[in-house]
Tab-separated table of C-alpha atoms in Angstrom:
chain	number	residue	atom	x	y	z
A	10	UNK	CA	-22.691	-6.088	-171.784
A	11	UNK	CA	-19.911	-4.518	-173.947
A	12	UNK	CA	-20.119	-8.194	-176.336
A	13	UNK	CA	-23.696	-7.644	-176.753
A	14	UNK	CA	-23.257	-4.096	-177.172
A	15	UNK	CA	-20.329	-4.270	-180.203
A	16	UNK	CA	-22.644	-6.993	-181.703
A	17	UNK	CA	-25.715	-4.166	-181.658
A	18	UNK	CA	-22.973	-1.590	-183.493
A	19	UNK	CA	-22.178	-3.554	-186.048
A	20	UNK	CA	-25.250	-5.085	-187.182
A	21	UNK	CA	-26.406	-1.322	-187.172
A	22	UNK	CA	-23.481	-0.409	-189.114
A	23	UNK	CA	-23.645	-3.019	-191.613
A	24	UNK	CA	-27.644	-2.680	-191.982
A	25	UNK	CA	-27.772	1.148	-192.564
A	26	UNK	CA	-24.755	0.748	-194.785
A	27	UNK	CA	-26.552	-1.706	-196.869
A	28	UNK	CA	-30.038	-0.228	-196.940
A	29	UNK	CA	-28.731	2.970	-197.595
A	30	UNK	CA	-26.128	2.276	-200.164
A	31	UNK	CA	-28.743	-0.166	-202.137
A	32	UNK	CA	-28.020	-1.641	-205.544
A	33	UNK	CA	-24.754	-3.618	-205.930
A	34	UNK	CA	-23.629	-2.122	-202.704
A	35	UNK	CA	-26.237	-4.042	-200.651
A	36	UNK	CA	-26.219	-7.048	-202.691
A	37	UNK	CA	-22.196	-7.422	-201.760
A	38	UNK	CA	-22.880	-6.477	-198.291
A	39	UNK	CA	-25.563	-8.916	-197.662
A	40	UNK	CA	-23.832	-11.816	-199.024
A	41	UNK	CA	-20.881	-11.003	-196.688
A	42	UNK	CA	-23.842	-10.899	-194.031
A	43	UNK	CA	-24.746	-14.419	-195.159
A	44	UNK	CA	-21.292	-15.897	-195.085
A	45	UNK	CA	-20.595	-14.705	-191.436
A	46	UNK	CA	-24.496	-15.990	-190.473
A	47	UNK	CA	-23.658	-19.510	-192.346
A	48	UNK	CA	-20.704	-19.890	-189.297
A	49	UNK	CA	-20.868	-21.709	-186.279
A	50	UNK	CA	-21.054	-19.317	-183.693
A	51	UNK	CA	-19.079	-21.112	-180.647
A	52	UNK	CA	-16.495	-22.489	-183.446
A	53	UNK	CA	-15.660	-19.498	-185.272
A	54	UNK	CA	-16.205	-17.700	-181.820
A	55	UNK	CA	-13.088	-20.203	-180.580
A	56	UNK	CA	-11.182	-19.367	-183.144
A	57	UNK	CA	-11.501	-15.641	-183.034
A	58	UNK	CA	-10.455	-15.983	-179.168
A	59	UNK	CA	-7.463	-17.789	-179.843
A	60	UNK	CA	-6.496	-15.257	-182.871
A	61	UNK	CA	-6.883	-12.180	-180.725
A	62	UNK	CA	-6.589	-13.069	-177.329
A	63	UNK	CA	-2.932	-12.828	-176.998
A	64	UNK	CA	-3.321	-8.982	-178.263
A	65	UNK	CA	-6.629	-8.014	-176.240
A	66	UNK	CA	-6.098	-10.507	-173.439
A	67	UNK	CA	-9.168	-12.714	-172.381
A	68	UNK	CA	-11.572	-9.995	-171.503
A	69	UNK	CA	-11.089	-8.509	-174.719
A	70	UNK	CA	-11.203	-11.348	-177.127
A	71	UNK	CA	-14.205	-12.675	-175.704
A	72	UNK	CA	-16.142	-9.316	-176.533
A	73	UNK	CA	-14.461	-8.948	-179.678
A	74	UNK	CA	-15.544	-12.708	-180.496
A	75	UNK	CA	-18.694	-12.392	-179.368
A	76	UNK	CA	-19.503	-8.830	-181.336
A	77	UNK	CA	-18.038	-10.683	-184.552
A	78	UNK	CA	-20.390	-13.594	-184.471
A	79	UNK	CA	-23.649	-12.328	-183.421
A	80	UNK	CA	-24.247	-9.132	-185.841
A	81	UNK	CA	-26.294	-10.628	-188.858
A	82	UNK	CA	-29.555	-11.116	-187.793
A	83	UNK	CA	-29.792	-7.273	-186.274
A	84	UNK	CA	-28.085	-6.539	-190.125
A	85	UNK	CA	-30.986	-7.937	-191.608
A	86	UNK	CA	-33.755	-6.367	-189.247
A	87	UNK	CA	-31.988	-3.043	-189.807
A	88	UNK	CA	-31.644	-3.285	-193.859
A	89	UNK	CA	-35.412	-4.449	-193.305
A	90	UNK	CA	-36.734	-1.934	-191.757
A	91	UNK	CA	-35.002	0.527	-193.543
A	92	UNK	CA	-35.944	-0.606	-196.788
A	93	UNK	CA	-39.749	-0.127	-195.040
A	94	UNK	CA	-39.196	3.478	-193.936
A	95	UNK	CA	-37.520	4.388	-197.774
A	96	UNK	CA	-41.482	3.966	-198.532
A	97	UNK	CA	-42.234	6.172	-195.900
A	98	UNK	CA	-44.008	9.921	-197.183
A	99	UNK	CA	-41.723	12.145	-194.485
A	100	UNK	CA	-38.844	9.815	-196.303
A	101	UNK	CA	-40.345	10.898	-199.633
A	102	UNK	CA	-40.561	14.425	-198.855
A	103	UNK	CA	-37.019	14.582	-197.250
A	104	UNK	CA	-35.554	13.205	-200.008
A	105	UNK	CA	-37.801	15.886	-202.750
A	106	UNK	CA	-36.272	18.492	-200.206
A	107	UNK	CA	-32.574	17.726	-201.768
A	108	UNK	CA	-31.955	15.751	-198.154
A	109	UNK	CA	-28.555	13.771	-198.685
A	110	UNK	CA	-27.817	9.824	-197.663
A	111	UNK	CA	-26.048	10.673	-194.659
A	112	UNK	CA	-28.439	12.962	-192.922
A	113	UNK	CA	-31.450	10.730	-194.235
A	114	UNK	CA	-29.746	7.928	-192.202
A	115	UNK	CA	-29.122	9.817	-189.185
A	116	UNK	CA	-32.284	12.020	-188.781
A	117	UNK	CA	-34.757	9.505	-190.129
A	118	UNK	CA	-33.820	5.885	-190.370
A	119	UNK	CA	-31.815	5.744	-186.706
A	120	UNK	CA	-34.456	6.704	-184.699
A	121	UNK	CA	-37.093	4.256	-185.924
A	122	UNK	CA	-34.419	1.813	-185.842
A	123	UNK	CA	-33.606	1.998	-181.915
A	124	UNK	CA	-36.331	-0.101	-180.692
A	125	UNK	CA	-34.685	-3.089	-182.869
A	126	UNK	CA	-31.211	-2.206	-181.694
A	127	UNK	CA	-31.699	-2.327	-178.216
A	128	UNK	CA	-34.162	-5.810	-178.435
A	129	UNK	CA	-31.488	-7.054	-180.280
A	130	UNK	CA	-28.808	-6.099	-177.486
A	131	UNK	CA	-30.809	-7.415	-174.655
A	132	UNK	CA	-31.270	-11.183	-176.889
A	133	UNK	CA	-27.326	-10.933	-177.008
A	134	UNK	CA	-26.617	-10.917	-173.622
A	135	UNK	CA	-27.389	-14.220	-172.467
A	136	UNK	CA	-25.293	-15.512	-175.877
A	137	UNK	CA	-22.454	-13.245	-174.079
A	138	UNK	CA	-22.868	-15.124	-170.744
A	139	UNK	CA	-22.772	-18.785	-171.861
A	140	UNK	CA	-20.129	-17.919	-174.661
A	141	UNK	CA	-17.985	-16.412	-171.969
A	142	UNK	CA	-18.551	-19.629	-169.429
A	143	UNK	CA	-17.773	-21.743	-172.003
A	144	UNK	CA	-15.001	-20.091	-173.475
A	145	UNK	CA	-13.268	-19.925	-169.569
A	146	UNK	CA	-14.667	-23.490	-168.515
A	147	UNK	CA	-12.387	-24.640	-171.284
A	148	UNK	CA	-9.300	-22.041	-170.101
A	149	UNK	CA	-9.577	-19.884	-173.455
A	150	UNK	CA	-11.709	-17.328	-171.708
A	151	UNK	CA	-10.900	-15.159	-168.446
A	152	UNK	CA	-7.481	-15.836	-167.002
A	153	UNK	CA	-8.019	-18.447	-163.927
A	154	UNK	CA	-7.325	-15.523	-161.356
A	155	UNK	CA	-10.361	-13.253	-162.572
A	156	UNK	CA	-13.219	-13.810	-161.508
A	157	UNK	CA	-15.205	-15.550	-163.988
A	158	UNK	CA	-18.523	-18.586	-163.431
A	159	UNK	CA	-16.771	-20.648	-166.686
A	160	UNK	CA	-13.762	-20.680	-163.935
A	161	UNK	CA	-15.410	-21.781	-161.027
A	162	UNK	CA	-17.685	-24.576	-163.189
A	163	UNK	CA	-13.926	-25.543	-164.268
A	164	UNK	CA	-12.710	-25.699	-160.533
A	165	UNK	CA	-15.562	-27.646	-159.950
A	166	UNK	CA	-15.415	-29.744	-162.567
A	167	UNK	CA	-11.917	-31.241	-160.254
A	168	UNK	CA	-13.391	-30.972	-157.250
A	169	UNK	CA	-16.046	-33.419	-158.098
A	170	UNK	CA	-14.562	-36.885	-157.447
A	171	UNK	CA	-13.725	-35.354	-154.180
A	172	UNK	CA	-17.252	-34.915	-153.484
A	173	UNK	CA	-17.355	-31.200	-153.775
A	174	UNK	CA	-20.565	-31.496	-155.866
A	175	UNK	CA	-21.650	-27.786	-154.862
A	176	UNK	CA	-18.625	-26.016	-156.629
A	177	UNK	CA	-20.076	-26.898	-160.040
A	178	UNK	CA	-24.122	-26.655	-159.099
A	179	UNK	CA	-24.262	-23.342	-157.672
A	180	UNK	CA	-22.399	-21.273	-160.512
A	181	UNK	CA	-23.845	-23.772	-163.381
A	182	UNK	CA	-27.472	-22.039	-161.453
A	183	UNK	CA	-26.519	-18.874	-161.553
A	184	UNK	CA	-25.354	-19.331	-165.372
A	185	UNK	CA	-28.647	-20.953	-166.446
A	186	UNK	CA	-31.019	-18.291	-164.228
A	187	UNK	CA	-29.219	-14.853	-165.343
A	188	UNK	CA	-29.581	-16.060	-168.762
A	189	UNK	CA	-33.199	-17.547	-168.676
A	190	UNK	CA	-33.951	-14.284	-167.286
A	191	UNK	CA	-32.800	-11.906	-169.184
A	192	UNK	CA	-33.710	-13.775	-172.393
A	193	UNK	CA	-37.243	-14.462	-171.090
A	194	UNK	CA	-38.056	-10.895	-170.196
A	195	UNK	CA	-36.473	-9.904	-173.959
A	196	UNK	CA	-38.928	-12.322	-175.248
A	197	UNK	CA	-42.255	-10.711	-173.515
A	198	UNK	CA	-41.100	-7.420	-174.767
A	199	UNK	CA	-40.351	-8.898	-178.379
A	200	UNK	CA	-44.035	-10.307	-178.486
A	201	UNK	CA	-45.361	-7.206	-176.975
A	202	UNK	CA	-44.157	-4.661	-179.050
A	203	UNK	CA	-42.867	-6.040	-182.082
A	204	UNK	CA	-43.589	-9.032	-182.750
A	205	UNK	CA	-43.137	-8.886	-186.456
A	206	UNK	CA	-38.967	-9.841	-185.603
A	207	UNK	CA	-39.878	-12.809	-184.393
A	208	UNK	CA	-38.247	-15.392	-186.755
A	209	UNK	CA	-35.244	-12.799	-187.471
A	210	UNK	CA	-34.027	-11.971	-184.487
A	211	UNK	CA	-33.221	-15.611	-183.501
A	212	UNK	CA	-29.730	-14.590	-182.740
């Protein structure tokens, strides 16, 4: 929840920033966006692990890997839509009233932008779970003592030629439901109420 949740800050971050800013501001700032979205996420996710984990530990790096590689589609929703509500009349009229960037962004763009942040925080959830399993199945996640389904799948994984075939099939389920779940209940309230982000929220 806290991965998901620094991913949702930053793209936020980075898409007022850009919408707001505009001109050569937002042109920088979405090419930077571009260069992080052009990454493999589970690569560059590795090597942000191995980079920070030895500071943060593996709770930490995992979150801080998993905020850093999943931000640029929500940066591009929010720039987006925020180029959509500049447009807007009570925009219009805010800015004739002598309203400055700051307060524009935090009285009128952040509140139409919510709906998008927290879609986009649910999608990332499931990303968290199988980035963290994966990232401990391979023993660069959670330390082997904490309690963690990547370690169990990687206990399992040994305990296989022994015949221990359960081990690996009941937290590989659990893995595969949470995340089918959560991501299939984002997706009915995606097509429900917005289903304009469709193709850009494809985190």
């Amino acid at each position: 929840m806290f991965a998901a949740l620094t991913a949702a800050l930053v793209g936020t971050l980075v898409g007022i920033v850009a919408g707001t800013l505009g001109g050569t501001a937002d042109a920088v700032v979405m090419r930077v966006t571009d260069v992080f979205a052009s990454q493999n996420h589970f690569l560059f996710g590795i090597l942000l692990v191995v980079l920070f984990r030895p500071a943060l530990g593996g709770a930490g790096a995992i979150m801080l890997s998993v905020g850093l590689t999943h931000w640029p589609s929500l940066a591009r929703i929010v720039r987006g839509e925020l180029m959509s509500l500049r447009e807007r009349p009570f925009v219009a009229a805010a800015v004739g009233g002598g309203a400055e960037r700051m307060r524009l962004a935090r009285r009128h763009y952040l509140p139409h932008l919510l709906p998008a942040v927290g879609l986009a925080f649910v999608l990332t959830v499931p990303h968290a779970i199988f980035h963290e399993s994966a990232l401990s199945f391979l023993g660069l996640g959670l330390e082997p003592h904490r309690a963690s389904l990547g370690n169990i799948l990687a206990d399992g994984q040994r305990s296989l030629l022994a015949g221990g075939w359960w081990i690996a099939l009941f937290p590989g389920m659990a893995i595969l439901l949470a995340s089918m779940t959560i991501g299939t209940l984002a997706e009915y309230w995606r097509e429900q109420r917005h289903p304009r982000w469709r193709s850009e929220l494809e985190l």
